[in-house]
Tab-separated table of C-alpha atoms and ligand atoms in Angstrom:
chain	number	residue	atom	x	y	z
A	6	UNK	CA	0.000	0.000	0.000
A	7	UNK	CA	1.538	3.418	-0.584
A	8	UNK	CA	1.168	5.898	1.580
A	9	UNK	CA	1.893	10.068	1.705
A	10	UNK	CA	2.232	12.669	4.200
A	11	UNK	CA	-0.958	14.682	5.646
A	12	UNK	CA	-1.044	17.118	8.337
A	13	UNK	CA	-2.959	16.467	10.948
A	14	UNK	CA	-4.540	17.802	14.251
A	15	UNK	CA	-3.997	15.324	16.642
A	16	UNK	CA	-5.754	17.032	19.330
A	17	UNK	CA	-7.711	20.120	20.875
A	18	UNK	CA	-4.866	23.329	20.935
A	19	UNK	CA	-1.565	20.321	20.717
A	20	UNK	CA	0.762	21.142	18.013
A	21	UNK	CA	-0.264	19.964	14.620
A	22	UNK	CA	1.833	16.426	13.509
A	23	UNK	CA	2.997	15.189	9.937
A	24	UNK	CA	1.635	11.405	9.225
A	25	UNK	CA	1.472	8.828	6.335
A	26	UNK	CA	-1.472	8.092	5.645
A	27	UNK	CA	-2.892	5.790	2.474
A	28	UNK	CA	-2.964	7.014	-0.527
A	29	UNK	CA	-6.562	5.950	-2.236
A	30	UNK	CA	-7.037	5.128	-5.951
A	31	UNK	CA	-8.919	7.020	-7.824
A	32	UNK	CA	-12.452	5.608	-8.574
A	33	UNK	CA	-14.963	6.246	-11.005
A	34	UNK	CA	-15.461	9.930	-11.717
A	35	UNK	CA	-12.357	10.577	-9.062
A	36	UNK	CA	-8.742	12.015	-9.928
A	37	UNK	CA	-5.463	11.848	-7.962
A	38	UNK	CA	-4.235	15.773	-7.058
A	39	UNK	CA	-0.912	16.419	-5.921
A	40	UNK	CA	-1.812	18.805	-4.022
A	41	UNK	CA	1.300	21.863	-4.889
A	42	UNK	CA	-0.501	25.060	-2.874
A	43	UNK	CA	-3.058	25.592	0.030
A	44	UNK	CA	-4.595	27.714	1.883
A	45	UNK	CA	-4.984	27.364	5.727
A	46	UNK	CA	-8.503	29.117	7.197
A	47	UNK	CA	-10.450	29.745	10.165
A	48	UNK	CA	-11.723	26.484	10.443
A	49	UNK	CA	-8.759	24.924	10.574
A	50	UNK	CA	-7.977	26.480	13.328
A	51	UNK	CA	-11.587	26.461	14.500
A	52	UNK	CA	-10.883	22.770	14.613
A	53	UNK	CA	-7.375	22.585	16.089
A	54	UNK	CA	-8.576	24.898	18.855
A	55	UNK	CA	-11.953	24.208	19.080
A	56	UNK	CA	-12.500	20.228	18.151
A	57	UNK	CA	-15.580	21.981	15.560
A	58	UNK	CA	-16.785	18.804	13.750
A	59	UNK	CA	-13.658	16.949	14.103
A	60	UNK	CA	-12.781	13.586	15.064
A	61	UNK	CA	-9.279	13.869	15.941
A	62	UNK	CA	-6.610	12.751	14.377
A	63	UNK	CA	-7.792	14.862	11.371
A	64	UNK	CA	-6.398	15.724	7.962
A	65	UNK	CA	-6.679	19.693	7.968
A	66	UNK	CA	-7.365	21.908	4.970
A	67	UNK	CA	-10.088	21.851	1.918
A	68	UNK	CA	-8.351	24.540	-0.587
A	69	UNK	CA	-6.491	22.631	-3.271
A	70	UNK	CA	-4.156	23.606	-6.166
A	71	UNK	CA	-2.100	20.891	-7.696
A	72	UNK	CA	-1.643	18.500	-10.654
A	73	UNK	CA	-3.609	16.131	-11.672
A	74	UNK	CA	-1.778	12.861	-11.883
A	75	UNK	CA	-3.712	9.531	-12.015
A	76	UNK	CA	-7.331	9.682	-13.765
A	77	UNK	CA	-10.034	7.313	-12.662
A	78	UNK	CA	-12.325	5.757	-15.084
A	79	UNK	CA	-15.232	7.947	-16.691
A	80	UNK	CA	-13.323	10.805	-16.144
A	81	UNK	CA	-14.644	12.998	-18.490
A	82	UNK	CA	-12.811	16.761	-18.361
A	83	UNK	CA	-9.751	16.329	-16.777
A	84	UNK	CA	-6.529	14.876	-18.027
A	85	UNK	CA	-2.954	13.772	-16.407
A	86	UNK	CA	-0.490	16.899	-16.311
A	87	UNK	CA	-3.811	19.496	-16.026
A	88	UNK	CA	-3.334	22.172	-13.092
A	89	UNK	CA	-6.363	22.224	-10.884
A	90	UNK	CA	-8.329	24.053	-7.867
A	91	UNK	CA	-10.788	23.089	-6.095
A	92	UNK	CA	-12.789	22.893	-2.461
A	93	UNK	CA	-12.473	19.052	-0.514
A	94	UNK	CA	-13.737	18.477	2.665
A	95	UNK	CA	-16.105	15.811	2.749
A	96	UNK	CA	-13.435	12.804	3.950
A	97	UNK	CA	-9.948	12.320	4.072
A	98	UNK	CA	-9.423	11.352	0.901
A	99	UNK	CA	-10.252	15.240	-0.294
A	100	UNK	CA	-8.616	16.994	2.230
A	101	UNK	CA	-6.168	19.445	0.660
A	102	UNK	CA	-3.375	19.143	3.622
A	103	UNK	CA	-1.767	16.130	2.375
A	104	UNK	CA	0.524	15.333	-0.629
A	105	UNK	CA	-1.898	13.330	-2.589
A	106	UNK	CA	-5.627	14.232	-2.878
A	107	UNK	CA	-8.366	11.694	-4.546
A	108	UNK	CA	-11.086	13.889	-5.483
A	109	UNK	CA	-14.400	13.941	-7.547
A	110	UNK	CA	-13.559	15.854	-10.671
A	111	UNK	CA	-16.677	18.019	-10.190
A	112	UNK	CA	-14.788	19.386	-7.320
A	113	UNK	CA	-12.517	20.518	-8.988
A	114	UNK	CA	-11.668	23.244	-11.553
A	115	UNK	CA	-8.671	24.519	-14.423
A	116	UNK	CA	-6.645	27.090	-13.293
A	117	UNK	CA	-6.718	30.171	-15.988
A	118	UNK	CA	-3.929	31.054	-17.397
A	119	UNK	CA	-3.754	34.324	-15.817
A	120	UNK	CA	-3.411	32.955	-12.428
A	121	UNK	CA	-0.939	31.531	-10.523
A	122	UNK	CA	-1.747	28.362	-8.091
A	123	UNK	CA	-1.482	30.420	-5.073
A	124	UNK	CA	-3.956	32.768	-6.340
A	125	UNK	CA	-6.423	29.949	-7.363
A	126	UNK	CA	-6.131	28.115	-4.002
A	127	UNK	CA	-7.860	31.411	-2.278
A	128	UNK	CA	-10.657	30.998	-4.079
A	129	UNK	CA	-12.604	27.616	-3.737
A	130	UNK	CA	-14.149	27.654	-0.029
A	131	UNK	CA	-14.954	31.285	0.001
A	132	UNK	CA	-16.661	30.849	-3.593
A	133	UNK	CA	-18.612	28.223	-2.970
A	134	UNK	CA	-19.609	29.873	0.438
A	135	UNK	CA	-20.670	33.137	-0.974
A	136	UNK	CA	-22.968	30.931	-4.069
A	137	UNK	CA	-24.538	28.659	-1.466
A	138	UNK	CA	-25.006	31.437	1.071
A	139	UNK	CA	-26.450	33.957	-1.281
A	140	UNK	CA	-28.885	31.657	-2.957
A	141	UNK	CA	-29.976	29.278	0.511
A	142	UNK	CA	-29.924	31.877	3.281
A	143	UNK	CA	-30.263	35.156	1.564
A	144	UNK	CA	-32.419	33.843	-1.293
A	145	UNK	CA	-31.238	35.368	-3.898
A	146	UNK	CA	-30.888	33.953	-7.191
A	147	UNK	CA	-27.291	33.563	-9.353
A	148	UNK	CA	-28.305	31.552	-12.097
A	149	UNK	CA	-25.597	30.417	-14.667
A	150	UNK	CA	-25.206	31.558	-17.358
A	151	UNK	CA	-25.633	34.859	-15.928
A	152	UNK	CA	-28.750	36.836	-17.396
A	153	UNK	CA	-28.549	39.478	-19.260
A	154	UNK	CA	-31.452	41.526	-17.223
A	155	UNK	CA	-30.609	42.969	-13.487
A	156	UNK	CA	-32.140	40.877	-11.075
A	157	UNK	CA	-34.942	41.407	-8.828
A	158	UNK	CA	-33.231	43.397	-5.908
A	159	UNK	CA	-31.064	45.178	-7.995
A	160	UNK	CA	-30.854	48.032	-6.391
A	161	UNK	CA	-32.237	46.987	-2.601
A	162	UNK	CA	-29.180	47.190	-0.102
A	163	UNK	CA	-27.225	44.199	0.567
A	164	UNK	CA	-24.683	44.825	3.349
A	165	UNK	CA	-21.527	42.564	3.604
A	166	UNK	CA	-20.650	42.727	7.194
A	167	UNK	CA	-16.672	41.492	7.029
A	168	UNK	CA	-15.954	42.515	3.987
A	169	UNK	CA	-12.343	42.439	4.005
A	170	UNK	CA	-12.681	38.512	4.820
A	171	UNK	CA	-11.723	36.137	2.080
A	172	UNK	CA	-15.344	35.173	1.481
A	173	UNK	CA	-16.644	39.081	2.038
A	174	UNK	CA	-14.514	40.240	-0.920
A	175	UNK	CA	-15.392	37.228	-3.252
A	176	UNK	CA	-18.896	38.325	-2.019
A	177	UNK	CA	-18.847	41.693	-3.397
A	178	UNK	CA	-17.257	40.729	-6.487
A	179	UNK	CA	-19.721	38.389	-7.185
A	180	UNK	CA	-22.904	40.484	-6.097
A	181	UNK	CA	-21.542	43.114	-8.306
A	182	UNK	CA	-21.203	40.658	-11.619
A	183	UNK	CA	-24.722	39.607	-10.795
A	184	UNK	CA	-25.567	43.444	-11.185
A	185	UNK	CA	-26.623	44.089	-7.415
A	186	UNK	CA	-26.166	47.723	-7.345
A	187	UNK	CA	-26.623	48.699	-3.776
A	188	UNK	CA	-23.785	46.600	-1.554
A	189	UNK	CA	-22.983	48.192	1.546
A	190	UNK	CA	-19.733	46.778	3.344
A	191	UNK	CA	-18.041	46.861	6.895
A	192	UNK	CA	-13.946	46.703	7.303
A	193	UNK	CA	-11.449	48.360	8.617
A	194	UNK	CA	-10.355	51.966	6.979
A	195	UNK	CA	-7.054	50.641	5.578
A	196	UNK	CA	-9.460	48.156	3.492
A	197	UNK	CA	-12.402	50.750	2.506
A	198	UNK	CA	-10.766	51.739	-1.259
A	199	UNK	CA	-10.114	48.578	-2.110
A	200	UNK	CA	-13.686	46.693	-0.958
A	201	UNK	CA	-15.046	50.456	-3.116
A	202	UNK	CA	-13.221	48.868	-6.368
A	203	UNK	CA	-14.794	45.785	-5.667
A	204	UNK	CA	-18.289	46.983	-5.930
A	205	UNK	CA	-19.275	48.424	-2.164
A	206	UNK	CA	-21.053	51.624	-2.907
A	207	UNK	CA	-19.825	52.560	1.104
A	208	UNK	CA	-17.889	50.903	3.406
A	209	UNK	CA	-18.229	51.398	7.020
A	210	UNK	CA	-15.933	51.006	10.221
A	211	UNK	CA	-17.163	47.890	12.143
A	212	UNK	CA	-15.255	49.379	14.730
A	213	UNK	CA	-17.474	52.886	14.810
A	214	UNK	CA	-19.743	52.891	17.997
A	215	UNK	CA	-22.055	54.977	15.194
A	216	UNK	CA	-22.240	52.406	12.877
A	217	UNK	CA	-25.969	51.092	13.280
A	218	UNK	CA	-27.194	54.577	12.593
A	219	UNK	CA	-24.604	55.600	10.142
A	220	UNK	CA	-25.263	51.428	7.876
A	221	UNK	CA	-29.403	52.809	8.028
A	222	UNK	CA	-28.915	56.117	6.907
A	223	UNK	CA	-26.927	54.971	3.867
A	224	UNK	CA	-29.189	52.588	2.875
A	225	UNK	CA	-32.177	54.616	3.446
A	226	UNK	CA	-33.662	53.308	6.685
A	227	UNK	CA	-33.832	49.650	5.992
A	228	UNK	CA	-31.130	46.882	4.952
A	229	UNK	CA	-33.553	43.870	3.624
A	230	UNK	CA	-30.029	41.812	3.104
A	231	UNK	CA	-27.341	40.821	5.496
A	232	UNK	CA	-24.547	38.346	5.024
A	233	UNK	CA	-21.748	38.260	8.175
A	234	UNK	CA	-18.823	36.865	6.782
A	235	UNK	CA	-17.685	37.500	10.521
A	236	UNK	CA	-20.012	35.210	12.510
A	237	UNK	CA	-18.685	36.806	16.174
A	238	UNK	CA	-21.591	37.052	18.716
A	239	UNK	CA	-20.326	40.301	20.237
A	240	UNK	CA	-18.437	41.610	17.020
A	241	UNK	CA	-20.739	40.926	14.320
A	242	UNK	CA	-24.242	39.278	15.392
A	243	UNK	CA	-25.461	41.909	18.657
A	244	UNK	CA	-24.622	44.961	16.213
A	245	UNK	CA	-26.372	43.266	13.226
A	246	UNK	CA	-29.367	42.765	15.493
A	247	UNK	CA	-29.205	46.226	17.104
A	248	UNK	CA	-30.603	47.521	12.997
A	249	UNK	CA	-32.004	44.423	11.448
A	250	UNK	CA	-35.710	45.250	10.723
A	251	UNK	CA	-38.838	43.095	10.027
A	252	UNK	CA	-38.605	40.783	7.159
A	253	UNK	CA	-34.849	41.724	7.056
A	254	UNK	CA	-32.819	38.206	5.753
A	255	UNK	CA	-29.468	37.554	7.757
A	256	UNK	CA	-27.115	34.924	7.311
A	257	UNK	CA	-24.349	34.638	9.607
A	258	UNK	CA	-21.776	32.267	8.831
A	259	UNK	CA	-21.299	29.624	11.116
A	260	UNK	CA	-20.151	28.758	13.501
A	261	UNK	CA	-21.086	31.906	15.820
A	262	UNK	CA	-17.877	32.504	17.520
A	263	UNK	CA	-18.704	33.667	21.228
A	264	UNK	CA	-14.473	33.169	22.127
A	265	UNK	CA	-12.132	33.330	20.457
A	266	UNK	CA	-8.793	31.442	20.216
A	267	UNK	CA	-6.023	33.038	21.492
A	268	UNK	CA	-2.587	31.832	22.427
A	269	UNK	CA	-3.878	31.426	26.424
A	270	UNK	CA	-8.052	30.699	25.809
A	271	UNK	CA	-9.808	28.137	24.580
A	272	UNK	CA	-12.141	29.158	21.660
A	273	UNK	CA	-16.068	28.946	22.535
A	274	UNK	CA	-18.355	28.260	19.677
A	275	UNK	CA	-22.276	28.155	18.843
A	276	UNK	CA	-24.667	26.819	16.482
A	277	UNK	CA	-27.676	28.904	16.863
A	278	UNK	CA	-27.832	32.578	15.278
A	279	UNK	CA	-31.184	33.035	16.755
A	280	UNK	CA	-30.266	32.445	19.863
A	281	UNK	CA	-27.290	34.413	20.125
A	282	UNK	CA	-29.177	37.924	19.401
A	283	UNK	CA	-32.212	39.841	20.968
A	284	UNK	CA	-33.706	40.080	17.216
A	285	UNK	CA	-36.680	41.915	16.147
A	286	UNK	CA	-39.842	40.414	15.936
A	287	UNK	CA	-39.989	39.032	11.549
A	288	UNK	CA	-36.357	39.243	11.150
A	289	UNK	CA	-35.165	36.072	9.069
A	290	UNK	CA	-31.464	34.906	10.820
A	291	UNK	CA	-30.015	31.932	9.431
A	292	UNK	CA	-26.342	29.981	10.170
A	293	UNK	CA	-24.996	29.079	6.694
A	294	UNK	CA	-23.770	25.767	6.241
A	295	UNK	CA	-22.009	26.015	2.964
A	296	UNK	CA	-21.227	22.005	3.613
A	297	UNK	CA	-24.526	21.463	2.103
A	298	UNK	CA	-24.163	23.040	-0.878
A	299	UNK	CA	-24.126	20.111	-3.249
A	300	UNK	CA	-27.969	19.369	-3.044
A	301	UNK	CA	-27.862	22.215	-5.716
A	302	UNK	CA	-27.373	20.183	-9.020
A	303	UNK	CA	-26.417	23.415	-11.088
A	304	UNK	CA	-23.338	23.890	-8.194
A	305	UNK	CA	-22.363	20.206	-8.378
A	306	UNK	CA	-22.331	19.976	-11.615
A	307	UNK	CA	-20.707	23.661	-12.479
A	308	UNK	CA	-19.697	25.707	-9.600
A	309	UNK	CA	-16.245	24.689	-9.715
A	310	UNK	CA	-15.336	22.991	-12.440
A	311	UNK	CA	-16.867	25.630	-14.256
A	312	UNK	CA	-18.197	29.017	-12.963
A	313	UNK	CA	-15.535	29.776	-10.638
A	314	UNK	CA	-12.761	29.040	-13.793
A	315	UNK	CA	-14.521	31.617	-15.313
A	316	UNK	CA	-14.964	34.074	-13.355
A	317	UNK	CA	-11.081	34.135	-12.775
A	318	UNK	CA	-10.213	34.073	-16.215
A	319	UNK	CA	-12.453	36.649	-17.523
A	320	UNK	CA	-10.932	38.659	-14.505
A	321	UNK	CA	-14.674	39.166	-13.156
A	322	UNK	CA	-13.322	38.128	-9.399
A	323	UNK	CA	-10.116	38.931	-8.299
A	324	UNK	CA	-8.052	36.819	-6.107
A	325	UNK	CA	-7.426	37.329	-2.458
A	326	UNK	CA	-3.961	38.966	-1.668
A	327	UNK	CA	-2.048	36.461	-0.442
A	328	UNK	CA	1.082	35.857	2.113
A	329	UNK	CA	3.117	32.767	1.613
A	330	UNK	CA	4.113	30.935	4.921
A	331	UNK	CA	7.411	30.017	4.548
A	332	UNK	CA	8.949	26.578	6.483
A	333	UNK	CA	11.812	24.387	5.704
A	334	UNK	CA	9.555	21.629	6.449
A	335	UNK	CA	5.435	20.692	5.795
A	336	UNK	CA	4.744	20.884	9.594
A	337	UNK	CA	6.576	23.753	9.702
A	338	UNK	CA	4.347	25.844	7.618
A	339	UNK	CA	1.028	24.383	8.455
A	340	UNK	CA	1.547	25.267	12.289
A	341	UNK	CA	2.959	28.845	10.835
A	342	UNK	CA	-0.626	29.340	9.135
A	343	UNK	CA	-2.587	28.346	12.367
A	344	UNK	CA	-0.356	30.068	14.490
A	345	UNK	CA	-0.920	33.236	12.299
A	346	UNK	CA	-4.688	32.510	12.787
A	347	UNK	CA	-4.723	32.069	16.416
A	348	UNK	CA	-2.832	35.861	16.944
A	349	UNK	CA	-5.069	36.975	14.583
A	350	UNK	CA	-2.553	38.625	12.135
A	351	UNK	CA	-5.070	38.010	8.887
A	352	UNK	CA	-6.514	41.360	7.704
A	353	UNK	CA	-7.599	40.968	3.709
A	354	UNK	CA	-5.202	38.368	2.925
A	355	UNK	CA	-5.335	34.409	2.820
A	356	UNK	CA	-2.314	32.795	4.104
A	357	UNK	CA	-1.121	30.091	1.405
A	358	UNK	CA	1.654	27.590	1.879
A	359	UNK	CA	3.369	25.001	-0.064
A	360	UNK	CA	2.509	21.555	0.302
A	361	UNK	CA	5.082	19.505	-2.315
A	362	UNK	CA	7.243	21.090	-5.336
B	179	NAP	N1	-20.360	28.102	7.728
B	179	NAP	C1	-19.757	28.172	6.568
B	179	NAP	O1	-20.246	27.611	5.622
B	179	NAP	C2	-18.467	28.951	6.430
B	179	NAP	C3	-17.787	29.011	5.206
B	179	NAP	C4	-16.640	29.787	5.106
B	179	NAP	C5	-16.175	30.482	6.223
B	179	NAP	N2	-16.847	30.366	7.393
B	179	NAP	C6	-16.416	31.115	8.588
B	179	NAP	O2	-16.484	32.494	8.282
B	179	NAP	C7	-15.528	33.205	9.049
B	179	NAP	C8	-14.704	34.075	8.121
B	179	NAP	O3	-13.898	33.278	7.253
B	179	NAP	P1	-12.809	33.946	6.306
B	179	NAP	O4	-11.950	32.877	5.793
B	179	NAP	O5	-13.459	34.847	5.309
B	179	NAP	O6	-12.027	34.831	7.382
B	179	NAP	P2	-10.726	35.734	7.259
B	179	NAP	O7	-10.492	36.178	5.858
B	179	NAP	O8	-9.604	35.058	7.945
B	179	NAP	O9	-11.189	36.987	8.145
B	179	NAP	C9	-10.276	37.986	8.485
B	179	NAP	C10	-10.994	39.318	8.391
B	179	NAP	O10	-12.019	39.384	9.389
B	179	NAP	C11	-12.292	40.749	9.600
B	179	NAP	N3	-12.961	40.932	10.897
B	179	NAP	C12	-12.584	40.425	12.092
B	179	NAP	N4	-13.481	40.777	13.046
B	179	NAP	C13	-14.441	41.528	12.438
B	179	NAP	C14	-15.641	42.149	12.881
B	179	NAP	N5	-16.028	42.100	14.153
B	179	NAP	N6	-16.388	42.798	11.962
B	179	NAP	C15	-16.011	42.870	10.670
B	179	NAP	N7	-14.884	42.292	10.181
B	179	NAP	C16	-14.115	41.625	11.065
B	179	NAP	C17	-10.934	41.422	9.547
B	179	NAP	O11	-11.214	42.667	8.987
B	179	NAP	P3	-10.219	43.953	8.972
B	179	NAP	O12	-8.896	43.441	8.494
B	179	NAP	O13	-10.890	44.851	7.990
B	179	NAP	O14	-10.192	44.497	10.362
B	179	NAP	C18	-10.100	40.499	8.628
B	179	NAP	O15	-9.803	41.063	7.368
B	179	NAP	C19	-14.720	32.135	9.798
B	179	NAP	O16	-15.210	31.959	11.120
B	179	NAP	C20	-14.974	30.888	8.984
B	179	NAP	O17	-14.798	29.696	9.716
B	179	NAP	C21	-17.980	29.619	7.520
């Protein structure tokens, strides 16, 4: 049997550990990834720290960018040699924190030529997040092809609450394509420009003690669309609460983080958004759970083996900035990321690291 190396987290806030673990064939539909480029995000360390839906000793990681080089049968758009991205998670098999990745092709996608692998490997998570989020929780529709009319809430507000955050600029970029008119975003100052040029008509302070009043009176006394990107009771969820009005949709992306991890706490986590805010009476809150989002045939079949290649080709979405975590060794870099995560050092930027040349 051969076998590979996968990072793992062994258990709640112990360093991460290097292991060999099989390396599975690929089956029908399936291709073998060596996996080149990843990106490490909040939920790993949500699960290092936190044990969130982990049964430890677990691979880490679901961003992949790599090489495609062992085809299953019925494989029908991929070949041996392409470069690929895509979003595992499901099993170990997928996870992107190991040398060798089997994977369902539809999971996966052809890097454009304009883009480097470290580019394409912020994508995947945060894309699928902001389709499934947009179109279960906020209800909106992004049909593909796009249409050529606007769509129905064109121009009502939709505010992006973390809008800096990986998935809050994919967000914006992709609201905007979809020809919503009205976003409305929340981010540090340093970030405010750049979150403008990605379609956010203004961008707000979360940090302002003003901001309730100041998000209404921009948006003309009601916001009808929410989506926290943030998912922090106190940071994000109480002041979401404090202006949501009747009928308003919310979705907070779980899980609700009431601690966070920090080099000397334990992380606390939730499950219910309703429960973690005094909201008004009609107000529609929802925790997104993007791990469902394959009971939408059009996203199985297309999201990323499709959309999301094209949307980074035609230069429609932009890639995250990026900072490489450097290491001499694979354990090296993935406890860099996580470290980087726990001290809380990410502002706009996804941290990518190599896996294998
Ligand atoms: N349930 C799901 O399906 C799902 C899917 C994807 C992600 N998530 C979760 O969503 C969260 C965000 O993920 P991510 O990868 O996008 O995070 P990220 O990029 O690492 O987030 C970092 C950003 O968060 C911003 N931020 C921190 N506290 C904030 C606050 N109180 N208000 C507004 N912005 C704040 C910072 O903004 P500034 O730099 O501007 O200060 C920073 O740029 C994580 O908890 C993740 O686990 C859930």
């Amino acid at each position: 049997m051969s076998t590979h190396a996968a990072v793992v987290s062994v258990a709640i806030r112990a360093p991460l550990d290097v292991i060999q673990i099989p390396t599975v064939k690929p089956g029908d539909g399936e291709v073998l990834v060596k996996v080149q480029w990843t990106a490490s995000t909040p939920l790993d360390l949500h699960q290092n720290d936190g044990s969130l839906l982990v049964n430890h000793p677990q691979v880490l990681g679901s961003g992949i960018a790599g090489i495609v080089v062992e085809l299953g049968l019925q494989v029908k758009n991929l070949k041996v040699g392409d470069q690929v991205f895509g979003f595992g998670w499901r099993e170990q098999k997928e996870k992107a924190h190991q040398e060798l990745a089997t994977v369902p092709e539809y999971l996966l996608g052809k890097i454009p030529a304009n883009s480097t692998p470290q580019e394409a490997v912020t994508l995947p998570n945060n894309f699928v997040t902001v389709f499934h989020a947009v179109t279960t929780d906020l209800e909106l529709p992004l049909p593909w092809p796009r249409p050529s009319s606007a769509p129905e809430h064109a121009n009502d507000p939709i505010l992006i609450w973390g809008g800096s955050s990986s998935v809050g600029q994919y967000a914006l970029q992709i609201l905007r394509y979809y020809g919503y008119t009205n976003l409305l975003a929340t981010a540090s100052k340093t970030h405010h420009e750049a979150l403008k040029a990605y379609g956010a008509r203004e961008v707000f302070d979360y940090r302002d003690p003003e901001i309730s009043s100041k998000l209404l009176e921009a948006a003309g006394g009601e916001i009808p669309f929410v989506l926290d990107c943030i998912g922090s009771k106190n940071g994000s969820i109480i002041p979401i609460s404090k202006f949501a009005k009747k009928r308003a949709k919310v979705a907070v992306l779980l899980p609700v983080i009431i601690k966070d991890a920090s080099e000397t706490e334990a992380p606390e986590y939730g499950m219910s958004v309703e429960d973690s805010a005094n909201w008004a009476e009609g107000v529609v809150s929802r925790g997104v759970r993007t791990h469902f989002y394959l009971k939408n045939g059009l996203f199985k079949d297309k999201l990323q083996s499709e959309i999301m290649p094209t949307l980074l080709a035609e230069g429609i979405v932009r890639p995250n900035k990026y900072r490489i975590i450097e290491g001499k060794t694979l354990k090296e870099r993935a406890q860099g990321a996580i470290d980087a995560l726990r001290r809380k050092e990410v502002s706009g930027e996804r941290l990518v690291w190599r896996i294998s040349e």
